[in-house]
Amino acid sequence: QVQLVESGGGVVQAGGSLRLSCAASGRTVSNYRMGWFRRAPGKEREFVARMTTTARTYYADSVKGRFTISRDNAKNTVYLQMNSLKPEDTAVYYCNAVGVDGTTPLFGSWGQGTQVTVSS
């Protein structure tokens, strides 16, 4: 059973930065496409970023150039560095493995997420 624990969220002013972490247990993150998703208030969950097993990265257009996904294999942890944050980035952020289509979450279980709030 995979367990995902997200952390690092907080309240930040527009233009600021945050670094999110996703610690995984029960699965080795380097064996999966790992990604970040977010759910904003009143909206559907959306794909944010993913990293393939060969460390290629892909981003939603809305975050391209501002967010960077990375992983530490030794810590079995995936990160999301978020720079130049905007109020529209406000959401609960989750990590999960990503299916072959590149945007669909793979694991059936989710962590608790981490809240990111960007004030204008």
C-alpha positions as YAML, in Angstrom:
chain: A
units: angstrom
residues:
- id: 1
  name: GLN
  ca: [0.00, 0.00, 0.00]
- id: 2
  name: VAL
  ca: [1.53, 3.30, -1.07]
- id: 3
  name: GLN
  ca: [1.53, 6.22, 1.33]
- id: 4
  name: LEU
  ca: [2.13, 9.77, 0.16]
- id: 5
  name: VAL
  ca: [2.76, 12.61, 2.59]
- id: 6
  name: GLU
  ca: [2.79, 16.13, 1.19]
- id: 7
  name: SER
  ca: [4.22, 19.09, 3.06]
- id: 8
  name: GLY
  ca: [5.67, 22.55, 2.55]
- id: 9
  name: GLY
  ca: [2.56, 24.55, 1.81]
- id: 10
  name: GLY
  ca: [1.75, 27.86, 3.42]
- id: 11
  name: VAL
  ca: [0.62, 31.42, 2.89]
- id: 12
  name: VAL
  ca: [2.78, 33.56, 0.63]
- id: 13
  name: GLN
  ca: [2.42, 36.86, -1.15]
- id: 14
  name: ALA
  ca: [2.17, 37.02, -4.92]
- id: 15
  name: GLY
  ca: [5.62, 36.73, -6.43]
- id: 16
  name: GLY
  ca: [6.88, 34.58, -3.60]
- id: 17
  name: SER
  ca: [8.15, 31.01, -3.58]
- id: 18
  name: LEU
  ca: [7.42, 27.74, -1.85]
- id: 19
  name: ARG
  ca: [8.92, 24.27, -2.06]
- id: 20
  name: LEU
  ca: [6.58, 21.35, -1.65]
- id: 21
  name: SER
  ca: [7.70, 17.87, -0.68]
- id: 22
  name: CYS
  ca: [6.06, 14.50, -1.19]
- id: 23
  name: ALA
  ca: [7.51, 11.66, 0.84]
- id: 24
  name: ALA
  ca: [6.50, 8.23, -0.44]
- id: 25
  name: SER
  ca: [6.51, 4.87, 1.24]
- id: 26
  name: GLY
  ca: [5.45, 1.51, -0.10]
- id: 27
  name: ARG
  ca: [6.57, 2.42, -3.62]
- id: 28
  name: THR
  ca: [9.86, 3.62, -5.11]
- id: 29
  name: VAL
  ca: [9.22, 6.97, -6.78]
- id: 30
  name: SER
  ca: [12.00, 6.52, -9.33]
- id: 31
  name: ASN
  ca: [10.10, 3.53, -10.74]
- id: 32
  name: TYR
  ca: [7.09, 5.69, -11.64]
- id: 33
  name: ARG
  ca: [6.18, 8.82, -13.49]
- id: 34
  name: MET
  ca: [5.55, 11.01, -10.47]
- id: 35
  name: GLY
  ca: [3.48, 14.11, -10.61]
- id: 36
  name: TRP
  ca: [1.84, 16.96, -8.78]
- id: 37
  name: PHE
  ca: [-1.82, 17.84, -8.96]
- id: 38
  name: ARG
  ca: [-3.84, 20.60, -7.38]
- id: 39
  name: ARG
  ca: [-7.44, 21.35, -6.52]
- id: 40
  name: ALA
  ca: [-8.52, 24.94, -6.20]
- id: 41
  name: PRO
  ca: [-11.69, 25.89, -4.32]
- id: 42
  name: GLY
  ca: [-14.74, 25.08, -6.42]
- id: 43
  name: LYS
  ca: [-12.68, 23.56, -9.23]
- id: 44
  name: GLU
  ca: [-11.77, 20.11, -10.44]
- id: 45
  name: ARG
  ca: [-8.40, 18.60, -9.65]
- id: 46
  name: GLU
  ca: [-5.86, 19.44, -12.33]
- id: 47
  name: PHE
  ca: [-2.48, 18.19, -13.42]
- id: 48
  name: VAL
  ca: [0.45, 20.48, -12.61]
- id: 49
  name: ALA
  ca: [3.72, 18.71, -13.39]
- id: 50
  name: ARG
  ca: [5.29, 15.29, -13.82]
- id: 51
  name: MET
  ca: [8.71, 13.68, -13.98]
- id: 52
  name: THR
  ca: [9.31, 10.49, -15.91]
- id: 53
  name: THR
  ca: [11.46, 7.59, -14.78]
- id: 54
  name: THR
  ca: [14.23, 9.04, -16.95]
- id: 55
  name: ALA
  ca: [13.84, 12.44, -15.26]
- id: 56
  name: ARG
  ca: [12.17, 14.22, -18.16]
- id: 57
  name: THR
  ca: [9.79, 16.88, -16.93]
- id: 58
  name: TYR
  ca: [6.47, 18.20, -18.21]
- id: 59
  name: TYR
  ca: [4.33, 21.05, -16.97]
- id: 60
  name: ALA
  ca: [0.88, 22.44, -17.36]
- id: 61
  name: ASP
  ca: [0.95, 25.62, -19.42]
- id: 62
  name: SER
  ca: [-0.25, 27.61, -16.43]
- id: 63
  name: VAL
  ca: [2.90, 26.86, -14.43]
- id: 64
  name: LYS
  ca: [5.51, 26.42, -17.13]
- id: 65
  name: GLY
  ca: [8.59, 28.51, -16.44]
- id: 66
  name: ARG
  ca: [7.62, 29.07, -12.80]
- id: 67
  name: PHE
  ca: [7.43, 25.58, -11.26]
- id: 68
  name: THR
  ca: [10.10, 22.87, -11.22]
- id: 69
  name: ILE
  ca: [9.55, 19.23, -10.31]
- id: 70
  name: SER
  ca: [12.43, 17.15, -9.00]
- id: 71
  name: ARG
  ca: [13.05, 14.05, -6.95]
- id: 72
  name: ASP
  ca: [15.57, 12.69, -4.48]
- id: 73
  name: ASN
  ca: [15.83, 8.94, -5.01]
- id: 74
  name: ALA
  ca: [17.74, 8.40, -1.77]
- id: 75
  name: LYS
  ca: [14.90, 10.03, 0.19]
- id: 76
  name: ASN
  ca: [12.17, 8.59, -2.02]
- id: 77
  name: THR
  ca: [10.76, 12.09, -2.18]
- id: 78
  name: VAL
  ca: [9.39, 14.28, -4.96]
- id: 79
  name: TYR
  ca: [9.56, 18.07, -4.81]
- id: 80
  name: LEU
  ca: [7.81, 20.97, -6.45]
- id: 81
  name: GLN
  ca: [9.65, 24.28, -6.41]
- id: 82
  name: MET
  ca: [7.15, 27.05, -7.04]
- id: 83
  name: ASN
  ca: [8.40, 30.52, -7.93]
- id: 84
  name: SER
  ca: [6.63, 33.69, -9.00]
- id: 85
  name: LEU
  ca: [3.47, 32.49, -7.34]
- id: 86
  name: LYS
  ca: [0.16, 33.99, -8.36]
- id: 87
  name: PRO
  ca: [-3.16, 34.14, -6.52]
- id: 88
  name: GLU
  ca: [-4.56, 31.65, -9.04]
- id: 89
  name: ASP
  ca: [-2.03, 29.08, -7.78]
- id: 90
  name: THR
  ca: [-3.99, 28.91, -4.53]
- id: 91
  name: ALA
  ca: [-5.04, 25.28, -4.08]
- id: 92
  name: VAL
  ca: [-4.43, 22.09, -2.19]
- id: 93
  name: TYR
  ca: [-1.49, 20.34, -3.81]
- id: 94
  name: TYR
  ca: [-1.15, 16.57, -4.01]
- id: 95
  name: CYS
  ca: [1.38, 14.18, -5.46]
- id: 96
  name: ASN
  ca: [0.67, 10.86, -7.13]
- id: 97
  name: ALA
  ca: [2.06, 8.63, -9.80]
- id: 98
  name: VAL
  ca: [0.92, 9.50, -13.30]
- id: 99
  name: GLY
  ca: [-0.54, 7.12, -15.85]
- id: 100
  name: VAL
  ca: [0.62, 6.59, -19.41]
- id: 101
  name: ASP
  ca: [-1.51, 9.43, -20.71]
- id: 102
  name: GLY
  ca: [0.67, 11.82, -18.74]
- id: 103
  name: THR
  ca: [-2.01, 13.52, -16.68]
- id: 104
  name: THR
  ca: [-4.19, 10.88, -15.02]
- id: 105
  name: PRO
  ca: [-3.28, 9.90, -11.46]
- id: 106
  name: LEU
  ca: [-2.26, 6.27, -11.11]
- id: 107
  name: PHE
  ca: [-2.43, 5.39, -7.43]
- id: 108
  name: GLY
  ca: [-5.88, 4.99, -5.97]
- id: 109
  name: SER
  ca: [-4.86, 6.44, -2.64]
- id: 110
  name: TRP
  ca: [-4.02, 10.07, -2.01]
- id: 111
  name: GLY
  ca: [-2.19, 11.88, 0.71]
- id: 112
  name: GLN
  ca: [-3.75, 14.66, 2.74]
- id: 113
  name: GLY
  ca: [-2.34, 17.31, 0.44]
- id: 114
  name: THR
  ca: [-0.73, 20.59, 1.40]
- id: 115
  name: GLN
  ca: [-2.50, 23.93, 1.23]
- id: 116
  name: VAL
  ca: [-0.91, 26.75, -0.76]
- id: 117
  name: THR
  ca: [-2.46, 30.19, -0.41]
- id: 118
  name: VAL
  ca: [-1.15, 33.09, -2.45]
- id: 119
  name: SER
  ca: [-2.32, 36.54, -1.43]
- id: 120
  name: SER
  ca: [-2.43, 39.45, -3.85]
...
